[in-house]
Short mmCIF file of C-alpha atoms in Angstrom, two decimals:
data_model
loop_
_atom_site.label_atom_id
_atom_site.label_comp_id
_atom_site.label_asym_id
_atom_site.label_seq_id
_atom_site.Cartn_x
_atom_site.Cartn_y
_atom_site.Cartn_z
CA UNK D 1216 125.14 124.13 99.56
CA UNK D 1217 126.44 124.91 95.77
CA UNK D 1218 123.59 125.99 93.58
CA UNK D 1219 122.93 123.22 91.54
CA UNK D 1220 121.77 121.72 94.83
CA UNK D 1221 119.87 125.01 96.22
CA UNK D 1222 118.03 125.00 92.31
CA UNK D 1223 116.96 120.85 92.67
CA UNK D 1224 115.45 122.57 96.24
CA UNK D 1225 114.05 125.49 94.47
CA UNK D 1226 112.12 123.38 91.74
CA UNK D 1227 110.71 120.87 94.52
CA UNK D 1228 108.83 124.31 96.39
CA UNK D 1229 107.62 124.76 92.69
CA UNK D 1230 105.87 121.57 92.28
CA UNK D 1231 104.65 121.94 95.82
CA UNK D 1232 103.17 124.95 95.36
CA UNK D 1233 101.66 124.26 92.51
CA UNK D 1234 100.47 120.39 93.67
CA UNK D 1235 98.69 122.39 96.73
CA UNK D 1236 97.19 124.88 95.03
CA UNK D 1237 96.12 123.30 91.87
CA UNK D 1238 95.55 120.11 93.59
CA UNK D 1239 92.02 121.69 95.46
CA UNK D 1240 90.87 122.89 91.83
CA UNK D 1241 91.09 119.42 90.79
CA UNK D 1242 89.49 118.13 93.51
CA UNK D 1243 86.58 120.89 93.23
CA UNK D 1244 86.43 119.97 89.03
CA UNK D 1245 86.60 116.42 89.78
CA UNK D 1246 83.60 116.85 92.49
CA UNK D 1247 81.41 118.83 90.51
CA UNK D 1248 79.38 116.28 89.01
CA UNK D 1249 79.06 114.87 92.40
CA UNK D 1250 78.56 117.29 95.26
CA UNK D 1251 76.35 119.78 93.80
CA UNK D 1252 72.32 119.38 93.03
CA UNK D 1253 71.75 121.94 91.36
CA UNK D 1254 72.28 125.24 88.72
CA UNK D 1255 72.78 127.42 91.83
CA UNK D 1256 74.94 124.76 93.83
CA UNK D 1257 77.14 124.70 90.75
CA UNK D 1258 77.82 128.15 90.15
CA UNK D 1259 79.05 128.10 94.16
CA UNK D 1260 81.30 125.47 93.57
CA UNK D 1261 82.75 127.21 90.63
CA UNK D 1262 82.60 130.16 92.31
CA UNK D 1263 85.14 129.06 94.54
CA UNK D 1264 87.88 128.97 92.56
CA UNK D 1265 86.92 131.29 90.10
CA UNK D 1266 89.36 133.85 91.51
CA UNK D 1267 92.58 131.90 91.87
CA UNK D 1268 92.98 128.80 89.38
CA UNK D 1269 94.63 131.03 86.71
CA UNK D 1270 97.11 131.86 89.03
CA UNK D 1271 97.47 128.47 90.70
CA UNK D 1272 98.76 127.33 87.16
CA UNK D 1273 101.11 129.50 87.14
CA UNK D 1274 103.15 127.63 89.72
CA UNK D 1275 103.58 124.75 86.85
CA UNK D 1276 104.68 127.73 84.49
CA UNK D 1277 107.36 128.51 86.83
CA UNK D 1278 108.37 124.80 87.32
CA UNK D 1279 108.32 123.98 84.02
CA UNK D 1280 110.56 127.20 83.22
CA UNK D 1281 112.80 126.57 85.90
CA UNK D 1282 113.55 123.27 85.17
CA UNK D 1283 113.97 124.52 81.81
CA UNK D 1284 116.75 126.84 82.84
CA UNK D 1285 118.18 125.48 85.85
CA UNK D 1286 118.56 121.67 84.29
CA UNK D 1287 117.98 121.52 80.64
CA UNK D 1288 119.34 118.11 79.95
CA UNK D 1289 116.61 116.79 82.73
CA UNK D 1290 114.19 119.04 80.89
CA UNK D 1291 114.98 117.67 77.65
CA UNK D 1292 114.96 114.13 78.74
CA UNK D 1293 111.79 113.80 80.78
CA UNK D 1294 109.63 116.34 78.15
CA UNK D 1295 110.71 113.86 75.61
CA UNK D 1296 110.63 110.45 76.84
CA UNK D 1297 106.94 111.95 78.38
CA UNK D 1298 105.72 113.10 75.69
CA UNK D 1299 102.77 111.84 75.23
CA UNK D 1300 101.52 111.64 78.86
CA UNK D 1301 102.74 115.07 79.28
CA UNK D 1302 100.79 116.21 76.35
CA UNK D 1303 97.45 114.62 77.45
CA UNK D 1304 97.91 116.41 80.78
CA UNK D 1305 98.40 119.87 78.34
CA UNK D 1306 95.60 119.01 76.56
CA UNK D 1307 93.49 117.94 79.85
CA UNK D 1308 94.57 121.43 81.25
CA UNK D 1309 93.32 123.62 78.35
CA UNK D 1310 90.18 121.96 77.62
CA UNK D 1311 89.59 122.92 81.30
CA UNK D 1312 90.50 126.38 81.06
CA UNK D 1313 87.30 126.52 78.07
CA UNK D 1314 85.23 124.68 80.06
CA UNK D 1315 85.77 127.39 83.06
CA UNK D 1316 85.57 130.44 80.55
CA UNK D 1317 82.69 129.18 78.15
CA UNK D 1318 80.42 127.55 80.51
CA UNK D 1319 78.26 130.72 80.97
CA UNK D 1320 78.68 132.14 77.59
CA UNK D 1321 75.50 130.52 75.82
CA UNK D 1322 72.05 130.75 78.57
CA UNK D 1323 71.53 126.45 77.94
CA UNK D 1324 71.21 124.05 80.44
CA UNK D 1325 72.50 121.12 77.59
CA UNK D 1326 75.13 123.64 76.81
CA UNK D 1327 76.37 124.19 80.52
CA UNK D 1328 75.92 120.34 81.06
CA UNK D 1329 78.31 119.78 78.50
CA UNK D 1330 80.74 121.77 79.78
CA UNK D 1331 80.39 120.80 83.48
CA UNK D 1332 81.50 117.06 82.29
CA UNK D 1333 83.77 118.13 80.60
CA UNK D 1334 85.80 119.77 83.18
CA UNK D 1335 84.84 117.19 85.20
CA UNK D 1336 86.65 114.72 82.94
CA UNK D 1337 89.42 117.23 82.33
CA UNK D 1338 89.87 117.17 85.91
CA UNK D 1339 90.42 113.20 86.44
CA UNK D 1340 93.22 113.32 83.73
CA UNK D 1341 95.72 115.21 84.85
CA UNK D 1342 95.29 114.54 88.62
CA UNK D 1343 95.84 110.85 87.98
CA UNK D 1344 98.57 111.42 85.41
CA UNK D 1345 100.58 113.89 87.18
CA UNK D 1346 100.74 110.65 89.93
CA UNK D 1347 102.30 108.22 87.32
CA UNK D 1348 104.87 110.94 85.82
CA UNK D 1349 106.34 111.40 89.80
CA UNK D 1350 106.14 107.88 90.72
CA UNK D 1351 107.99 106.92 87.43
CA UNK D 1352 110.49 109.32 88.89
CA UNK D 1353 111.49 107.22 91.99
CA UNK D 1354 110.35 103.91 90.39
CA UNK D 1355 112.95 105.09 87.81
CA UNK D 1356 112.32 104.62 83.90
CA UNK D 1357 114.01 102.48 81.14
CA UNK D 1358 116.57 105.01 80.15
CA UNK D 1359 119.74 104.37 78.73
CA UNK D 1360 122.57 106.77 77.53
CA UNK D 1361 123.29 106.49 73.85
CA UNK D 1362 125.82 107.86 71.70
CA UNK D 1363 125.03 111.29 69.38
CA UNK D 1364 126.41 109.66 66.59
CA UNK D 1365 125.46 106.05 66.16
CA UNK D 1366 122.62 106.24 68.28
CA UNK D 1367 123.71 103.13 70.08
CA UNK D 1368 123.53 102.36 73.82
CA UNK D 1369 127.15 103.28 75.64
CA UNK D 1370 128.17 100.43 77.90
CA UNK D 1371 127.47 101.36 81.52
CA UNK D 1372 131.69 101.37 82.09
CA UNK D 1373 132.26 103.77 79.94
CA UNK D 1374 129.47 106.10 80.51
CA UNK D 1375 131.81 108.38 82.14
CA UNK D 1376 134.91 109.02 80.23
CA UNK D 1377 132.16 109.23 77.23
CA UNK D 1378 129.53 111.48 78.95
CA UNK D 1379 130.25 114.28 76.24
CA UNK D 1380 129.79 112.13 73.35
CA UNK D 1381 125.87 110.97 74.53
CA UNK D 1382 122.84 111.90 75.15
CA UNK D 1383 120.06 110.11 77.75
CA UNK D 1384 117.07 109.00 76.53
CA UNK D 1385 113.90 106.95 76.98
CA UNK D 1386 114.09 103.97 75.54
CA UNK D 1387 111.23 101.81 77.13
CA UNK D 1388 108.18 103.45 74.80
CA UNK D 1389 105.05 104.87 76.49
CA UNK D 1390 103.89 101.63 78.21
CA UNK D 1391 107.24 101.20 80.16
CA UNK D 1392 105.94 103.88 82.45
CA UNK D 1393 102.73 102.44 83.49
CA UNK D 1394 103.58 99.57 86.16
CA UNK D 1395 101.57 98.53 89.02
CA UNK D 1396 103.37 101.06 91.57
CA UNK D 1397 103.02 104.15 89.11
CA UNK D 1398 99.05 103.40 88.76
CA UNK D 1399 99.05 103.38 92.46
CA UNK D 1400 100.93 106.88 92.47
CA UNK D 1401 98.11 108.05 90.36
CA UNK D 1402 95.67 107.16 92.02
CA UNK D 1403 96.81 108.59 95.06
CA UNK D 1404 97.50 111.96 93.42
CA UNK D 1405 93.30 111.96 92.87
CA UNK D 1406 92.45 110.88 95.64
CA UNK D 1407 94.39 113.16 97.97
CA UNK D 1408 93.31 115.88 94.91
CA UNK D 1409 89.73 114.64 95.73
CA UNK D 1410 89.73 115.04 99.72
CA UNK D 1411 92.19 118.34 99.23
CA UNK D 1412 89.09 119.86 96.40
CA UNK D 1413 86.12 118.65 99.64
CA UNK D 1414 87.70 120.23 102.31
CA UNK D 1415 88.45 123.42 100.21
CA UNK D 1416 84.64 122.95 99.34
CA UNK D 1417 83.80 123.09 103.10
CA UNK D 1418 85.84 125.46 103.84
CA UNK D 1419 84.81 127.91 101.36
CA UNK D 1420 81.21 127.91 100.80
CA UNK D 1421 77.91 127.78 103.47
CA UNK D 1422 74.66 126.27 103.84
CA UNK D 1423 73.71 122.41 102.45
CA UNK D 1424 76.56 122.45 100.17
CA UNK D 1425 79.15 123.05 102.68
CA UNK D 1426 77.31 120.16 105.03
CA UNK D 1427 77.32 118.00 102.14
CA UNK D 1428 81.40 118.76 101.24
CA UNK D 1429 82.20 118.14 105.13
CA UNK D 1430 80.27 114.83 104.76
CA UNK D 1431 82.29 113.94 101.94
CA UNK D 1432 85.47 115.50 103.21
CA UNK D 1433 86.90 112.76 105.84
CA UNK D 1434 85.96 109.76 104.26
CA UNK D 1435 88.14 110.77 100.99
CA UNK D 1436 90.54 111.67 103.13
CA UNK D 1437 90.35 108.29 104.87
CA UNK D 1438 90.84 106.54 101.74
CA UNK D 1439 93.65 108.58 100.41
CA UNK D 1440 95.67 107.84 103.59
CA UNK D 1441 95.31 104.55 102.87
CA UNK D 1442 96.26 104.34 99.82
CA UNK D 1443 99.22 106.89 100.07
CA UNK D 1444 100.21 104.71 103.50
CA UNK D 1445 100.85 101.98 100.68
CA UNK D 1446 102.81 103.85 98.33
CA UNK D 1447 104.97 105.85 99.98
CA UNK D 1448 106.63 102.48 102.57
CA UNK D 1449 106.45 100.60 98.97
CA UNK D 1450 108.48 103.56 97.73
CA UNK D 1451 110.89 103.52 100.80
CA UNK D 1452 111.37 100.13 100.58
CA UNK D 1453 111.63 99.35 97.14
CA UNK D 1454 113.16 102.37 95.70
CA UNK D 1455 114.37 105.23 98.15
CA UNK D 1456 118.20 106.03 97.47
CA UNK D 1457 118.28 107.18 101.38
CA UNK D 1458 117.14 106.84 104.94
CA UNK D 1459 116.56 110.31 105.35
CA UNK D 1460 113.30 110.15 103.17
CA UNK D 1461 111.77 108.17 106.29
CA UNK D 1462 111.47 111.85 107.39
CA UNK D 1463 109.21 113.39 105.09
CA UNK D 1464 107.18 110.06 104.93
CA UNK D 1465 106.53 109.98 108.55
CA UNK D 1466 105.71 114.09 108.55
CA UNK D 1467 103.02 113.27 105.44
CA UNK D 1468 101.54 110.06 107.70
CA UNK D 1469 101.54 112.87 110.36
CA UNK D 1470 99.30 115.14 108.10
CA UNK D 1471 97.38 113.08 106.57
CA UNK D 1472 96.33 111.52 109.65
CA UNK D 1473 95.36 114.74 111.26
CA UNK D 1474 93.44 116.13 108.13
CA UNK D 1475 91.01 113.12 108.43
CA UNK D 1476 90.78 113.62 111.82
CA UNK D 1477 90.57 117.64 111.85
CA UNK D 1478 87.94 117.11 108.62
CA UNK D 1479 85.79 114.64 110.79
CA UNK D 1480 85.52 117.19 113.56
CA UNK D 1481 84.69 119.68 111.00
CA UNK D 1482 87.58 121.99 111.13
CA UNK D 1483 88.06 122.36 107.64
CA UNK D 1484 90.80 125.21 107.84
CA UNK D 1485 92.88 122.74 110.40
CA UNK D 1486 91.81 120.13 108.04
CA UNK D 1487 93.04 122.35 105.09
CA UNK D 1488 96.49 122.64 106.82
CA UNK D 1489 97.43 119.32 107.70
CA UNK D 1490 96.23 118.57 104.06
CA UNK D 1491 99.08 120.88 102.39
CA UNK D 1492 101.26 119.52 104.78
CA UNK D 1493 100.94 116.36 103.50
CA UNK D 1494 101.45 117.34 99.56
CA UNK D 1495 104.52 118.89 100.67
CA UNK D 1496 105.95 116.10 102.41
CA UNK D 1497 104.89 114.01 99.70
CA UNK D 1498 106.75 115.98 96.98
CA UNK D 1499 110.03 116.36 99.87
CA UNK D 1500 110.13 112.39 100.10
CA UNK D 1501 110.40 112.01 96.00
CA UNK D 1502 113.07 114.35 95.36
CA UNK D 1503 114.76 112.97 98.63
CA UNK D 1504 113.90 109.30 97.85
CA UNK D 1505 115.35 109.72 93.97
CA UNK D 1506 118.68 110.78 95.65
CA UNK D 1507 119.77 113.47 93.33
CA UNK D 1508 119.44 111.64 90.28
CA UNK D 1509 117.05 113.59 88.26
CA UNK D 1510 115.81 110.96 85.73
CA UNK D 1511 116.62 107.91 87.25
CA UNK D 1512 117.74 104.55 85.13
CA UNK D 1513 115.78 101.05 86.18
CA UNK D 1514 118.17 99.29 83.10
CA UNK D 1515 121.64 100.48 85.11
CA UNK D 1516 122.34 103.47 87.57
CA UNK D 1517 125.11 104.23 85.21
CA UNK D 1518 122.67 105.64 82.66
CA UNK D 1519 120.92 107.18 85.41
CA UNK D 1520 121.10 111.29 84.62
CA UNK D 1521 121.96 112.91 88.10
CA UNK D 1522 121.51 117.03 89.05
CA UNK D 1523 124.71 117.99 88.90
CA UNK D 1524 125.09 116.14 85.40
CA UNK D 1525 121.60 117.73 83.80
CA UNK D 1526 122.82 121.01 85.80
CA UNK D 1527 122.83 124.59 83.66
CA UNK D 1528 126.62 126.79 84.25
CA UNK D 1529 127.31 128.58 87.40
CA UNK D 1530 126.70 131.98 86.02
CA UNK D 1531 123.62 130.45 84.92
CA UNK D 1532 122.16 129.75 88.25
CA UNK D 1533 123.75 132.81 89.40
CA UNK D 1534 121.54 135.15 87.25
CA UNK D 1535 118.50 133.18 88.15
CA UNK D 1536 119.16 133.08 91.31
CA UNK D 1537 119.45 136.59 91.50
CA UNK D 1538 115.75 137.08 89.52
CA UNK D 1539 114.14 134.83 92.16
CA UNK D 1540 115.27 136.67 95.19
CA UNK D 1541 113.65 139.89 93.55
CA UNK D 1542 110.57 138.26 91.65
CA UNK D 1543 109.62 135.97 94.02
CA UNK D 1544 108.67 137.56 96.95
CA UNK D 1545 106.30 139.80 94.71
CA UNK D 1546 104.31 136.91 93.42
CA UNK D 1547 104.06 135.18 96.61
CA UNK D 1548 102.41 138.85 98.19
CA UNK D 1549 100.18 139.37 95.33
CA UNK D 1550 98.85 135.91 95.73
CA UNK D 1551 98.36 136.17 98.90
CA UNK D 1552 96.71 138.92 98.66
CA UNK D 1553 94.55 137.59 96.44
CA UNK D 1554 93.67 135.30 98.22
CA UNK D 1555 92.52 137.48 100.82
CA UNK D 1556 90.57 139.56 99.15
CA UNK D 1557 88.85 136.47 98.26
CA UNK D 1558 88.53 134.95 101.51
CA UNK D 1559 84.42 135.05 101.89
CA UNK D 1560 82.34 131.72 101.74
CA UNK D 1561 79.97 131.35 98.86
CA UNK D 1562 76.31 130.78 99.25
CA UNK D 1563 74.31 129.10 97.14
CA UNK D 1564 71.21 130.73 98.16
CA UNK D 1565 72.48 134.26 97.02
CA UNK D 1566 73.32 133.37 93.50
CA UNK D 1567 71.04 135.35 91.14
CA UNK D 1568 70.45 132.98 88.07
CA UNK D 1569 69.74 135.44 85.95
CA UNK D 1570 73.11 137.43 86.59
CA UNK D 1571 76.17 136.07 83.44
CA UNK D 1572 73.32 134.01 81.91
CA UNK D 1573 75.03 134.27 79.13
CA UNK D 1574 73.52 134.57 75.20
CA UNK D 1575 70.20 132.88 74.54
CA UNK D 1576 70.28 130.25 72.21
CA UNK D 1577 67.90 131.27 70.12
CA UNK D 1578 69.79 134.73 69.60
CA UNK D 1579 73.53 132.43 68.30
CA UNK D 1580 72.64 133.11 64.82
CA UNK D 1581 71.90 136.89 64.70
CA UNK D 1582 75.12 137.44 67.34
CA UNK D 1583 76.90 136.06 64.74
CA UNK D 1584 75.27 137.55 61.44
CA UNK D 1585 75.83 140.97 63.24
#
């Protein structure tokens, strides 16, 4: 295996990492208007992630940097030609991020309201966006190679005895990536975010809210095996560059089908499991299906831009190689351990209200005077 192919590996555990992780803290943001009943009910469900989604993000850092690094021209191709979907899923994240650190700044029930929707909001965005952007990635994309100095498209022949002389590109506009199989890939990104956020939710806190997440658990779960049943064989049949990727698919069928089944019997953490299994399966059958093209052409496979084309030098991915083998390991313990520190259900019954109330609002103006 040369490096350009170990790096396309590489940036695939990325995305899974981060589509695991961050995908329960969707599902939790996206549930909040919905499971909960109440001030202390909310503060539990919040509570759950409160530890961990700052460092779940960074797995989308480190994908985004990668990818940056390892394959700049795929970087540079897909960050421009989604530019505007990629910045609405930017601008969903950090509007999120305030909604998380200023909810219990002011002591307001409109002002925490306010906030609550608008992570809740924040949260439907991205999960339903990130589905498009990966199914535009094995639908492939209206991309054609054009030449650095006229700006015209190079004929598909020539593409490459010319490959120094152009430069791929997006062509299609921002509507050419919403079809009716890349609205189906984002839907089943939030719904599989939705029954990934429940059973997290079950799994994490006690009492009535944890029966009510359970409740809600398997029947999301239900419905997003469904739907991803539909995507993924339209996927294989319509689009997949290999046979192989009838191996991940089956393996996410697998998972799915035993996280329903595990979150009927309420055994969230079995439920959990078979859940990630899934999302990693998932993300394994894209990068398999698209072949090794990393920005695939649906005008002609000629302008499609492959990995070893968009790939950074040897002594490029030498060095980060390198960096990973030392740097990784220490993020992955001190998440973990995180994560164990952390590992105690939430009650709602033992949140104090009082406790982080945050300012009154009838105190704003002297805070600020003084």
């Amino acid at each position: 295996m040369d490096l350009t192919t170990l790096w396309f590996i590489l940036i695939a555990v990325l995305w899974t990492g981060y589509l695991f992780l961050e995908g329960f803290d969707f599902g939790v943001g996206m549930l909040l208007r919905i499971l909960p009943r109440n001030e202390k009910e909310r503060r539990a469900t919040l509570r759950t992630i409160g530890p961990v989604w700052d460092g779940n993000e960074v797995w989308l850092l480190t994908a985004g940097g990668a990818t940056f690094a390892a394959f700049p021209a795929w970087y540079g191709t897909m960050f421009s030609g989604m530019y505007l979907a990629l910045f609405i899923i930017l601008l969903a994240l950090i509007v999120r991020i305030s909604a998380l650190e200023w909810r219990m700044k002011i002591d307001s029930p409109r002002w925490r309201n306010a906030w609550d929707w608008t992570h809740n909001i924040s949260a439907f965005i991205p999960s339903i966006l990130w589905g498009v952007a990966f199914a535009n990635l094995v639908q492939g994309m209206k991309i054609e190679f054009l030449d650095r100095a006229t700006g015209l498209a190079i004929p598909p022949a020539e593409v490459t005895t010319r490959f120094a002389e152009g430069t791929h590109q997006l062509t299609g506009g921002f509507f050419s990536l919403v079809t009716p199989f890349t609205l189906l890939g984002g839907l089943v990104t939030m719904t599989l975010f939705l029954s990934h956020g429940a059973i997290f939710l079950a799994l994490k806190t006690d009492g009535e809210l944890r029966e009510r997440a359970g409740n809600f658990a398997w029947p999301l779960a239900l419905v997003s095996t469904v739907l991803a049943a539909v995507w993924v064989v339209w996927a294989q049949l319509a689009y997949s560059a290999t046979a192989l990727s009838w191996i991940p698919l089956i393996i996410a069928a697998v998972g799915l089908l035993l996280a329903v089944f595990f979150a009927y019997m309420r055994r969230e953490g079995w439920a959990f499991v078979f859940n990630g299994l899934a999302i990693a399966a998932a993300v394994a059958f894209i990068f398999l299906a698209i072949g090794g093209d990393v920005m695939r052409s649906s005008i002609d496979p000629a302008y499609s831009l492959t990995m070893h084309q968009a790939s950074s030098s040897p002594a490029t991915l030498q060095i980060m190689t390198v960096v990973a083998l030392v740097l990784v390991p220490v993020v992955l313990a001190y998440q973990a351990w995180t994560y164990w520190v952390f590992r105690k259900r939430v009650s709602a019954e033992t949140i104090d209200l009082s406790e982080g109330a945050g300012l009154h609002p009838t105190k704003i103006r002297s805070f600020l005077k003084d």
